[in-house]
Coordinates of N, CA and C in Angstrom, one line a residue:
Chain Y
X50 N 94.8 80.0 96.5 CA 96.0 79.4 97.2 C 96.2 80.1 98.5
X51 N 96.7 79.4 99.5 CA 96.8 80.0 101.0 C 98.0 80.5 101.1
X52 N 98.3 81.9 100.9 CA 99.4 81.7 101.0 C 100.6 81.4 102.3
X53 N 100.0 81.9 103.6 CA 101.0 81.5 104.7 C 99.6 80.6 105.3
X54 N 99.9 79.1 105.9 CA 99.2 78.4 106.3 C 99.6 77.9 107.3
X55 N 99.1 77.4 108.7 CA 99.5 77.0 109.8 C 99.0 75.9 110.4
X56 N 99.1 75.1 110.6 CA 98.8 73.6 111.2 C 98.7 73.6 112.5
X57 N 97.7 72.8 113.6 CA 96.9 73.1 113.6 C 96.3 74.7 113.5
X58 N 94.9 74.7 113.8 CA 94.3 75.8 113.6 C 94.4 76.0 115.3
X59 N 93.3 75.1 115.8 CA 92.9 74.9 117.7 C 94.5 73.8 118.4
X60 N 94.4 74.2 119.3 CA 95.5 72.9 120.1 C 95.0 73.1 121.4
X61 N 94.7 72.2 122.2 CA 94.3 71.9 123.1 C 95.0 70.9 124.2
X62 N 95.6 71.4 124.9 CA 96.3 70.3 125.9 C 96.7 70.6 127.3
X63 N 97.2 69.4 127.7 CA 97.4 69.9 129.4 C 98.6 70.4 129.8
X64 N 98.8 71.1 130.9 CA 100.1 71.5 131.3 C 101.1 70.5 131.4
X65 N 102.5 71.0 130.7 CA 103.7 69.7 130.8 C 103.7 69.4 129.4
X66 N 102.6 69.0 128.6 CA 103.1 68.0 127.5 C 104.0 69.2 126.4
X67 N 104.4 68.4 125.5 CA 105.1 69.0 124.3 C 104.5 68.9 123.1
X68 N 104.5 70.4 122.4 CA 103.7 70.8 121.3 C 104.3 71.2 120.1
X69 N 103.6 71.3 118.6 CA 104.4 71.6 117.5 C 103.6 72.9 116.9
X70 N 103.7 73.7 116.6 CA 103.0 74.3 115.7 C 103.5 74.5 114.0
X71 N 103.1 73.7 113.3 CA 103.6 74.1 111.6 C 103.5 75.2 111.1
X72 N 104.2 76.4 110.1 CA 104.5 77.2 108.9 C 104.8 77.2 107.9
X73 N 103.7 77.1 107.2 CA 104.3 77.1 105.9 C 104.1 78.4 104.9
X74 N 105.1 79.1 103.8 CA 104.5 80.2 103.0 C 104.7 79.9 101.6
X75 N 103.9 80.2 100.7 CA 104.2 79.9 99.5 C 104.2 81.2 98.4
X76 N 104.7 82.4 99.1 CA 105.0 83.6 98.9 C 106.7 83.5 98.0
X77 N 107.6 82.9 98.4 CA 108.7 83.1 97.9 C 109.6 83.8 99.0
X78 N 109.1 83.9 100.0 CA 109.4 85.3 100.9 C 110.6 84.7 101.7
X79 N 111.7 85.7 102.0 CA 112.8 85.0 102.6 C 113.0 85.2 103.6
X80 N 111.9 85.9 104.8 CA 111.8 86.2 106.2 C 110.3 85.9 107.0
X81 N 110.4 84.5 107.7 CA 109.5 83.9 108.5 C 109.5 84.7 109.7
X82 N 108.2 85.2 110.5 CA 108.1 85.4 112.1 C 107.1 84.6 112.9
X83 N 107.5 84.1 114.3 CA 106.3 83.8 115.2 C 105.9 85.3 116.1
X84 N 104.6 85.1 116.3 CA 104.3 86.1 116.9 C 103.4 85.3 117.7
X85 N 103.6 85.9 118.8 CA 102.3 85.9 119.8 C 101.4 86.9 120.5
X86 N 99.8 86.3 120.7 CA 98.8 87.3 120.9 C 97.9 86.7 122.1
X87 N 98.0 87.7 122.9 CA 97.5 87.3 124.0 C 96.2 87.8 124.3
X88 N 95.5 87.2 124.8 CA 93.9 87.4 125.4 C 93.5 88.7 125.5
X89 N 94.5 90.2 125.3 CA 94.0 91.5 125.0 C 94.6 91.8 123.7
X90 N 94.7 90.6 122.7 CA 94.8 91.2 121.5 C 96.5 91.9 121.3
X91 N 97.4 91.8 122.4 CA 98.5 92.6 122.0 C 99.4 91.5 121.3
X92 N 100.0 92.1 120.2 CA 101.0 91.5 119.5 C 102.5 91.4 119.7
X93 N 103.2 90.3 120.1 CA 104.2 90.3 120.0 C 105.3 89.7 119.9
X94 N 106.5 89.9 118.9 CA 107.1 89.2 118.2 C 108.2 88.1 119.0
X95 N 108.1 87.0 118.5 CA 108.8 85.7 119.4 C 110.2 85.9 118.5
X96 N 110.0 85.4 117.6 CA 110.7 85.1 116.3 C 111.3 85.9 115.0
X97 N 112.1 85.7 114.3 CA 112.4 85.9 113.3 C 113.2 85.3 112.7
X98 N 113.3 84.7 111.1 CA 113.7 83.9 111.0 C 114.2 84.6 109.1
X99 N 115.5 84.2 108.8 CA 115.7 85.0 107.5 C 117.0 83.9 106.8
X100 N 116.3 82.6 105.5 CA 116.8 82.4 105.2 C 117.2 81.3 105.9
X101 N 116.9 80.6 106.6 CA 116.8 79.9 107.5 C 117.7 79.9 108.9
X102 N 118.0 81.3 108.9 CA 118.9 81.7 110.0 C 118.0 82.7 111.0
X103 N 118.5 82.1 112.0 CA 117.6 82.7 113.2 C 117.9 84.6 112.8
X104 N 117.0 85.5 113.1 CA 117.5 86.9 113.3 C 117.1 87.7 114.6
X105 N 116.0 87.0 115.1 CA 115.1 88.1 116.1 C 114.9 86.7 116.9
X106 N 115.6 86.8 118.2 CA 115.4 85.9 119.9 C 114.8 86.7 120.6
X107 N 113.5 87.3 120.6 CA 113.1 88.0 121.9 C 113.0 87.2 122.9
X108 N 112.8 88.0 124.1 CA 113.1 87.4 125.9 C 112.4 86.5 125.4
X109 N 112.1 85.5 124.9 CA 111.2 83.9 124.9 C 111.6 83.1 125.7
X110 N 110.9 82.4 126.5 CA 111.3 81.2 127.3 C 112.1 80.0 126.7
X111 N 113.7 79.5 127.0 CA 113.7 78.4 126.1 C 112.9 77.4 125.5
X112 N 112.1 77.1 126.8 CA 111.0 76.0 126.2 C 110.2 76.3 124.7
X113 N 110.1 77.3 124.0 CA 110.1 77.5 122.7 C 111.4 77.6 121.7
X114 N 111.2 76.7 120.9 CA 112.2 76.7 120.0 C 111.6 76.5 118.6
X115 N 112.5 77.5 117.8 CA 111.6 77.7 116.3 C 113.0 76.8 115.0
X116 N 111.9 76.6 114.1 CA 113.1 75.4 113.4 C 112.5 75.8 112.1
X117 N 113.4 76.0 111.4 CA 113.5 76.4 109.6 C 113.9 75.2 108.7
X118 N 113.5 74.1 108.4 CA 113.9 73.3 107.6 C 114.4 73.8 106.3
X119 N 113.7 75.0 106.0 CA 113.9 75.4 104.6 C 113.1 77.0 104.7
X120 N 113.5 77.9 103.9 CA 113.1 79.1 104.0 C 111.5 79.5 103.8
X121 N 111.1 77.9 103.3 CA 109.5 78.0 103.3 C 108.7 77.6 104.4
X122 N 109.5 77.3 105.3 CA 108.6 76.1 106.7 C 109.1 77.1 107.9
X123 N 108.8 77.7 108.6 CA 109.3 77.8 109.8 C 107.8 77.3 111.0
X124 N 109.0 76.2 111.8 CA 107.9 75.7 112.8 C 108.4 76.4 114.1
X125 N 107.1 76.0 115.2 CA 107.7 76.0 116.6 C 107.1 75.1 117.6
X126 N 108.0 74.5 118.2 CA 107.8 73.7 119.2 C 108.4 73.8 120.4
X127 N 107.3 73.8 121.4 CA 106.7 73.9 122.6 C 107.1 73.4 123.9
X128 N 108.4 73.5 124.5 CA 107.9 72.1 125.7 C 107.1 72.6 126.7
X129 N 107.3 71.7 127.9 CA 106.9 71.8 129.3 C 105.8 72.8 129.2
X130 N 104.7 72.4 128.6 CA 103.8 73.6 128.4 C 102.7 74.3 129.6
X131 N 103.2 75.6 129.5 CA 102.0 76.2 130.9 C 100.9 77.1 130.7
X132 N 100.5 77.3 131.5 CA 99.0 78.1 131.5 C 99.7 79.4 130.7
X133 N 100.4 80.4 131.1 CA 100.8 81.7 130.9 C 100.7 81.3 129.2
X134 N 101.3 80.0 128.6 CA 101.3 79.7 127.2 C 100.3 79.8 126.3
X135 N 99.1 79.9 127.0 CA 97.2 80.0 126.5 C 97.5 81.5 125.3
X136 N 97.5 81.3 124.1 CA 97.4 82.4 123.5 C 97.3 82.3 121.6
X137 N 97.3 82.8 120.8 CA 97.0 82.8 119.9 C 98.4 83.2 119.2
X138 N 98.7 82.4 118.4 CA 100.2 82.4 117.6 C 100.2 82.5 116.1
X139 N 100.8 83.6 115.8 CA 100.4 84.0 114.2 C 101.9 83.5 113.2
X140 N 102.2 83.1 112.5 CA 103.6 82.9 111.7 C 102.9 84.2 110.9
X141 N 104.0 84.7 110.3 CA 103.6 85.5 109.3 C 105.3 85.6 108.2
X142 N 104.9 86.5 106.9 CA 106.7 86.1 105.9 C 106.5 87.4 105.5
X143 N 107.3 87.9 105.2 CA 107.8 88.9 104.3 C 109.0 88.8 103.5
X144 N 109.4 90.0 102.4 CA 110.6 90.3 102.0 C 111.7 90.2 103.1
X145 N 112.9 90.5 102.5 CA 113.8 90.9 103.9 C 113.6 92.5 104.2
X146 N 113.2 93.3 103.3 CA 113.1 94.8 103.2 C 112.2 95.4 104.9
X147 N 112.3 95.7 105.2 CA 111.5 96.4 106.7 C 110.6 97.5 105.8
X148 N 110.5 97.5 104.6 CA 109.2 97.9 103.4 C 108.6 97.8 103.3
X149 N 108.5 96.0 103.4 CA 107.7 95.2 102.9 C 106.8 94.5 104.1
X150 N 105.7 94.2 103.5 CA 104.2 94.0 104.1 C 104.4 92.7 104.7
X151 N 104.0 92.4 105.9 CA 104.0 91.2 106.7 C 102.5 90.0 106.3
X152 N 102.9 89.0 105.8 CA 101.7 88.2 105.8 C 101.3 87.7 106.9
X153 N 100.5 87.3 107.5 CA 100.3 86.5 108.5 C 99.2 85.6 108.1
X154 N 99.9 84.3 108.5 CA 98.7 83.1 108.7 C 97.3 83.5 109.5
X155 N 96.4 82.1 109.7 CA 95.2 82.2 110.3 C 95.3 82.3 111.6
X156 N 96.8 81.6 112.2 CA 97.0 81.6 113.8 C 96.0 80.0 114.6
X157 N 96.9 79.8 115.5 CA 96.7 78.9 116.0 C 96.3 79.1 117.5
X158 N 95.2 78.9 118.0 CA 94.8 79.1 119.3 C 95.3 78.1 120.2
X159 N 96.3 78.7 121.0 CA 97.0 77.5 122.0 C 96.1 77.4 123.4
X160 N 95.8 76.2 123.8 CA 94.6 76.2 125.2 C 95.4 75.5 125.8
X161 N 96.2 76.0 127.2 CA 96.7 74.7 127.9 C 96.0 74.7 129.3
X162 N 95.5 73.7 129.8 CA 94.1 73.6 130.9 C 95.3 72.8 131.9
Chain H
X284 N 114.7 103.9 122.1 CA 113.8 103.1 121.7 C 112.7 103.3 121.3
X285 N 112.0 102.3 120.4 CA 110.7 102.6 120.1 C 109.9 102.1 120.2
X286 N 108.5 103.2 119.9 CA 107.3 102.4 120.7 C 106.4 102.8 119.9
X287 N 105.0 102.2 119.4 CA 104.1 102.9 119.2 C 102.8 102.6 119.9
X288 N 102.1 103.5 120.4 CA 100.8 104.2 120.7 C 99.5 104.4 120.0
X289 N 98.5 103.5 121.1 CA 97.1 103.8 120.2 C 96.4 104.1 121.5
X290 N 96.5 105.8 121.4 CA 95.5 106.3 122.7 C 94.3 105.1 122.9
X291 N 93.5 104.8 121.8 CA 92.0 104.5 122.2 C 92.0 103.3 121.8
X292 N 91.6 102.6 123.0 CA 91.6 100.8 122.9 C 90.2 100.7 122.6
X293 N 89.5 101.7 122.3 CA 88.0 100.7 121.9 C 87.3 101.9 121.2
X294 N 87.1 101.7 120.2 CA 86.0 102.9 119.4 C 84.6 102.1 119.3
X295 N 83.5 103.0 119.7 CA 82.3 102.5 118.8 C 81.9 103.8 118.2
X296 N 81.4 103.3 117.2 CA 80.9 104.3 116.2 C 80.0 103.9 115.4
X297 N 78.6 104.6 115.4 CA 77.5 104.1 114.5 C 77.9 104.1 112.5
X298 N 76.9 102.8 112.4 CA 77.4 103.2 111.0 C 77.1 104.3 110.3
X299 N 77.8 104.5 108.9 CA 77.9 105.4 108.5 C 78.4 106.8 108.7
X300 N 79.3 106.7 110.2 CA 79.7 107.8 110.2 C 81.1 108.0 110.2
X301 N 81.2 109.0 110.0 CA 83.2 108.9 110.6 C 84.0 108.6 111.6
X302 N 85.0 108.2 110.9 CA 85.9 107.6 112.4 C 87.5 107.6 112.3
X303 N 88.0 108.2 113.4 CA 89.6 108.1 113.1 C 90.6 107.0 114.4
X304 N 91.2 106.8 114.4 CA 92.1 106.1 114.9 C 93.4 106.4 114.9
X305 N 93.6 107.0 116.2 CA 95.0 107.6 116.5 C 96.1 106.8 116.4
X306 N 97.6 107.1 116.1 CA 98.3 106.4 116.1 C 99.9 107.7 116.3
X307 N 100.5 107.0 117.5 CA 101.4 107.6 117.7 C 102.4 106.9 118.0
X308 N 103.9 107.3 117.6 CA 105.1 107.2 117.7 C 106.2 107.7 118.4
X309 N 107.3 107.0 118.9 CA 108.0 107.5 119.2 C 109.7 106.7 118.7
X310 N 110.7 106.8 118.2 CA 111.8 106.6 117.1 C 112.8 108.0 117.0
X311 N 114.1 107.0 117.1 CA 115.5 108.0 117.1 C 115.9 108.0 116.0
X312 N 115.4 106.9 115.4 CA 115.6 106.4 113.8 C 114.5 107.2 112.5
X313 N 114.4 106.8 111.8 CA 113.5 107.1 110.5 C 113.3 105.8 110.6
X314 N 112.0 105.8 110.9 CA 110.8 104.3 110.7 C 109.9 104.7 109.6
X315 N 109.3 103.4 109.0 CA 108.1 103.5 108.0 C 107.1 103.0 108.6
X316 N 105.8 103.3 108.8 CA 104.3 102.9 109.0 C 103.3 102.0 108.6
X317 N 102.6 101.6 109.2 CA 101.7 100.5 108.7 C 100.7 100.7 109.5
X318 N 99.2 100.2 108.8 CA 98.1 100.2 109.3 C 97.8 98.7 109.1
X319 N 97.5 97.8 110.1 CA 97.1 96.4 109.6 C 95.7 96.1 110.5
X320 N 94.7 95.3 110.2 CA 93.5 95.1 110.1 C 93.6 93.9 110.7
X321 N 92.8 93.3 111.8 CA 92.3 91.7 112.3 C 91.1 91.8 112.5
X322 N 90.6 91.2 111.6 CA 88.9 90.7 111.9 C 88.7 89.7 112.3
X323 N 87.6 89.1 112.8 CA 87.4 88.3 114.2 C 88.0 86.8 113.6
X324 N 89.1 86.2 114.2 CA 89.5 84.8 113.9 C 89.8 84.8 113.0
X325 N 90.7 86.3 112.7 CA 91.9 86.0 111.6 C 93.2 86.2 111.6
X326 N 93.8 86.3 110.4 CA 95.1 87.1 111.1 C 95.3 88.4 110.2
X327 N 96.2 88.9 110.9 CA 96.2 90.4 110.3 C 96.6 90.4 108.7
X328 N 95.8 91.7 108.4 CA 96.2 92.0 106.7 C 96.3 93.3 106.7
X329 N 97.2 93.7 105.8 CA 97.7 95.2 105.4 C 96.7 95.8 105.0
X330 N 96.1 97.4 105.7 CA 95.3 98.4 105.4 C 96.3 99.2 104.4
X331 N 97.3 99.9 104.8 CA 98.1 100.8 103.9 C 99.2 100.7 104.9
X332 N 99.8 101.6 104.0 CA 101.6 101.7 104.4 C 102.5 103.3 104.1
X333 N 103.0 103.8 104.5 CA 103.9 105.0 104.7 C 105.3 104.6 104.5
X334 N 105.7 104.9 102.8 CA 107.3 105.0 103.1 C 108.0 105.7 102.5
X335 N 107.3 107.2 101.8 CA 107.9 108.1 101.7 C 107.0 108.8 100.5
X336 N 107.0 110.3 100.4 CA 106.4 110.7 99.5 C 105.4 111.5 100.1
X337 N 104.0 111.8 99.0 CA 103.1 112.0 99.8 C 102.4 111.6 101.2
X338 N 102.5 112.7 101.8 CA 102.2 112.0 103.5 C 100.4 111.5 103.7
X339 N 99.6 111.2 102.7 CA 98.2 111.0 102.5 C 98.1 109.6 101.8
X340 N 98.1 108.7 102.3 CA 98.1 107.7 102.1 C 96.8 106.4 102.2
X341 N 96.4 106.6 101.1 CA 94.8 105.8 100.5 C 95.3 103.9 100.7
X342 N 94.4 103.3 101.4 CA 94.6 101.9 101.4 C 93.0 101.4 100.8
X343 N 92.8 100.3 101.4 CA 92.0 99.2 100.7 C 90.7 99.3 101.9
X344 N 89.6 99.1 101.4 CA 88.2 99.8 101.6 C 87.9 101.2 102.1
X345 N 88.5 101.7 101.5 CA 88.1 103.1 101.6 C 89.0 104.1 102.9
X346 N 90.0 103.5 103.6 CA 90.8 103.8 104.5 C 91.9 104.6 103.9
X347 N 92.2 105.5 104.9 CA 93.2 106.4 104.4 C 94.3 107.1 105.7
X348 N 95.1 107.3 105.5 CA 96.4 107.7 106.6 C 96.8 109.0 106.1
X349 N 97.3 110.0 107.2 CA 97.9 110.8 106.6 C 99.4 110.8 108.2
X350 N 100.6 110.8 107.7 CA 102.1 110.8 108.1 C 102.0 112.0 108.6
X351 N 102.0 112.4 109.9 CA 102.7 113.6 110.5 C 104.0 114.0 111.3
X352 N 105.1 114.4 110.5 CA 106.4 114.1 111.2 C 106.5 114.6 112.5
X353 N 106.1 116.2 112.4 CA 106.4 117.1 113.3 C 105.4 116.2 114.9
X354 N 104.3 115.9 114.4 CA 103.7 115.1 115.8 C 103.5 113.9 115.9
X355 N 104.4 113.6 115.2 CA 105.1 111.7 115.2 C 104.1 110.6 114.7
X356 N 102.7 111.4 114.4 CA 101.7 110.9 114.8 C 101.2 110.2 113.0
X357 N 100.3 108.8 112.9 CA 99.8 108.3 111.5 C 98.3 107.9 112.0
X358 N 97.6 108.5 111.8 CA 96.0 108.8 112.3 C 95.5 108.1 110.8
X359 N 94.3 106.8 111.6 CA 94.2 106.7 110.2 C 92.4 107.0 110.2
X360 N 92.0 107.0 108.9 CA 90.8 107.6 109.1 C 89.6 106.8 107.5
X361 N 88.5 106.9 108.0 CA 87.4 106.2 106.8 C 86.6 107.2 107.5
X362 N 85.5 108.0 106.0 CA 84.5 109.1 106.0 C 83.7 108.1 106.1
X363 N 83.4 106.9 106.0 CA 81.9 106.6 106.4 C 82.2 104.6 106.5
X364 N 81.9 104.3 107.9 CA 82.2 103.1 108.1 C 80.9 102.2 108.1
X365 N 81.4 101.3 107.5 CA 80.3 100.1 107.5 C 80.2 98.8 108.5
X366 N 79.1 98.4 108.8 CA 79.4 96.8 109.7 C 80.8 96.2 109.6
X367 N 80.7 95.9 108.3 CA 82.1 94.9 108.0 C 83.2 95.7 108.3
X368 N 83.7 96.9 108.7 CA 84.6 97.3 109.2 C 84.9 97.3 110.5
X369 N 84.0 96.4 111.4 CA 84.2 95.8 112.9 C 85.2 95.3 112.8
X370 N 86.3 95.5 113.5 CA 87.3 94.6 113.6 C 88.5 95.0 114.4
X371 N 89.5 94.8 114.9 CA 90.9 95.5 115.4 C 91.7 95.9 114.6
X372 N 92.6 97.2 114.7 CA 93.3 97.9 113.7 C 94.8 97.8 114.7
X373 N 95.6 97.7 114.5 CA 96.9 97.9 114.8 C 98.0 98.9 113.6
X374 N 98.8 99.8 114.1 CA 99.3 100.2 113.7 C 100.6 100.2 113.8
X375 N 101.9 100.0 112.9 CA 103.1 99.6 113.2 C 104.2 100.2 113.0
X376 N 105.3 100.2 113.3 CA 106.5 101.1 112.8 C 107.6 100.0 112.6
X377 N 108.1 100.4 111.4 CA 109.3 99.3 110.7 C 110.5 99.8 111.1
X378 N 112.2 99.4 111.7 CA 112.9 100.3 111.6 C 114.2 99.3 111.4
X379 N 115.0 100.2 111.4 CA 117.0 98.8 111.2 C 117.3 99.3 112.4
X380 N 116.9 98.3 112.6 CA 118.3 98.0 114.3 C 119.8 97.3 114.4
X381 N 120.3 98.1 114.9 CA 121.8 97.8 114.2 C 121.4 96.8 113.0
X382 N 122.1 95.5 112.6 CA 121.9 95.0 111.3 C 121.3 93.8 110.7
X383 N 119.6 94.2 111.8 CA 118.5 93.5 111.3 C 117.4 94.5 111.4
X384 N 116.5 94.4 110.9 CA 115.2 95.3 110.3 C 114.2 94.5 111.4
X385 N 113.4 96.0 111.8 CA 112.5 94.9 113.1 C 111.1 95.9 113.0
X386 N 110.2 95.0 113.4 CA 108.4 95.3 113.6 C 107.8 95.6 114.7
X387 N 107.3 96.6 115.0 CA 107.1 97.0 116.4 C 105.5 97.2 116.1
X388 N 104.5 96.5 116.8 CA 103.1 96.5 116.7 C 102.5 97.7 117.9
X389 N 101.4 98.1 117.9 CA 100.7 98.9 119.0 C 99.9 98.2 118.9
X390 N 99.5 98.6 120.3 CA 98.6 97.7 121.2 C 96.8 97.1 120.9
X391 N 96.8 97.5 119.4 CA 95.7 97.6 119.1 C 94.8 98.8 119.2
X392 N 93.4 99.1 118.7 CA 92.2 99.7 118.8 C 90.9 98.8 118.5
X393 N 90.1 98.4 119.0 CA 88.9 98.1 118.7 C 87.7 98.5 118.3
X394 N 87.8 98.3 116.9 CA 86.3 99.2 116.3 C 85.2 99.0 116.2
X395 N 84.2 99.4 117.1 CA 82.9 98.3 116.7 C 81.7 98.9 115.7
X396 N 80.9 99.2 114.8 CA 80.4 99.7 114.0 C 79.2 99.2 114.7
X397 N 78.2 100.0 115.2 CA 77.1 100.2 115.9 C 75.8 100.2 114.5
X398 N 75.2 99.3 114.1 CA 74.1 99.5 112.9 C 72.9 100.7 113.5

């Protein structure tokens, strides 16, 4: 069983259009994060999400917005999409404990040409 | 504020030999540690973890950490690396910021295991 899974894997599009990326965990876990990874591999955190309540807004551009239907889904969707946006995006879940081990999905490679 | 530090963005090292991987901190707080693992076109998974006790800390293939307070420092270290241990290591610090708990990544290291 998978436990954190992310829809797509690849995304591929042009500058401007609007994008989704899916989360799902089937951990039980009651704190979702987006992260992002850029072309030297640095990690860093977009999101946090606990319970389906926002917790962590880092500087993100509005044009990303993260949506919790339920403590097991956290998505994010994309607008006005630009080059700088080219990067690899990890969901990952944990406990609420700052103890506890971070899962992270497969990540989704964002291409915007 | 905190930050953590991975002197060396790129290790090669032939196999079979030893290899360490620096990791440094800096925290006003008492943070806990993490060693997490990304091999090629995946996403990261937990090597080991530091959150109190013995400061020698054994993870999963043979990797091990040892917590140094006085030099802020969680060096993590394998006596004898294999191919399949190619991969990027990041190392992390956990901490409560006012009244949310937050994950601070370093910048990576890249290990490449030379056959």
């Amino acid at each position: 069983d998978t436990a954190v899974s992310q829809t797509p894997k690849y995304l591929v599009t042009q500058m401007g259009n609007d994008k989704s990326i899916k989360c799902e965990q089937n951990l039980g876990h009651d704190t979702m994060y987006w992260y992002k990874q850029d072309s030297k591999k640095f990690l860093k955190i977009m999101f946090s999400y606990n319970n389906k309540e926002l917790i962590i807004n880092e500087t993100v551009p509005n044009r990303f917005s993260p949506k919790s239907p339920d403590k097991a889904h956290l998505n994010l969707h994309i607008n006005s999409l630009e080059l700088g946006d080219s990067a690899v995006y990890f969901c990952a879940s944990s406990q609420v404990s700052r103890t506890d081990t971070q899962y992270f999905g497969p990540g989704t490679r964002l291409t915007v040409l | 504020a905190q930050s953590v530090t991975q002197l060396d963005s790129q290790v090669p090292v032939f196999e079979e030999a030893p290899v360490e991987l620096r990791c440094n901190y800096s925290s006003s707080v008492s943070v806990y540690l993490f060693w997490y693992v990304q091999y090629p076109n995946q996403g990261l998974q937990l090597l080991l973890k530091y959150l109190s006790g013995s400061t020698l800390v054994k993870g999963i293939n043979g990797f091990e950490a040892e917590f140094n307070k006085s030099q802020t420092s969680f060096h993590l270290r394998k006596p004898s690396v294999h191919i399949s241990d190619t991969a990027e290591y990041f190392c992390a610090v956990s901490y409560r910021k006012t009244s949310y708990d937050k994950v601070i990544f370093g910048p990576g290291t890249s290990l490449s295991v030379i056959p």
